[in-house]
Amino acid sequence: QVQLVEAGGGLVQPGGSLRLSCASSRSIVSMSAMGWYRQAPGKQRELVAVMYRVGTLTYADSVKGRFTISRDDAKNVVYLQMNSLQPADTAVYYCNSVSSGRNYWGRGTQVTVSS
């Protein structure tokens, strides 16, 4: 069992920045993948950024060049640095991990981009 706890969401103006964090109850070094997804009202959950154990990074086209996923293995934390935020980025952001073929999810953190 893996518990994931997100933090760092909030209200930000267009063009602003936020950094989300995801703390894992287990070592993230052993995870097959860790990443961020988001779900806007009335829409399906979508991939934002994922990093795989082999080192590969994947980003949604809509966030490339603006968002950066990173990790701190010593703290078992994964981050999502979000720059140049736009109203279209408004959503609940969920942390995800894959371990032994199972998906684990955090409860999510709300990000609202509005003036």
Coordinates of C-alpha atoms in Angstrom, one line a residue, residues 1 5 11 13 17 20 24 31 42 49 53-54 64 69 102 106 111:
Q1 CA 0.0 0.0 0.0
V5 CA -0.3 13.3 -0.2
L11 CA -5.3 30.5 -6.4
Q13 CA -3.2 34.9 -11.4
S17 CA 3.6 30.0 -10.8
L20 CA 3.0 21.1 -6.2
S24 CA 4.9 9.2 -0.7
M31 CA 8.2 2.9 -8.2
G42 CA -16.8 18.2 -16.6
A49 CA 3.7 14.8 -16.5
R53 CA 12.1 4.6 -13.2
V54 CA 14.2 4.2 -16.3
K64 CA 5.5 21.4 -22.4
I69 CA 8.4 17.3 -12.9
R102 CA -0.8 -1.3 -9.1
G106 CA -3.5 11.0 -3.8
V111 CA -5.3 24.7 -8.6

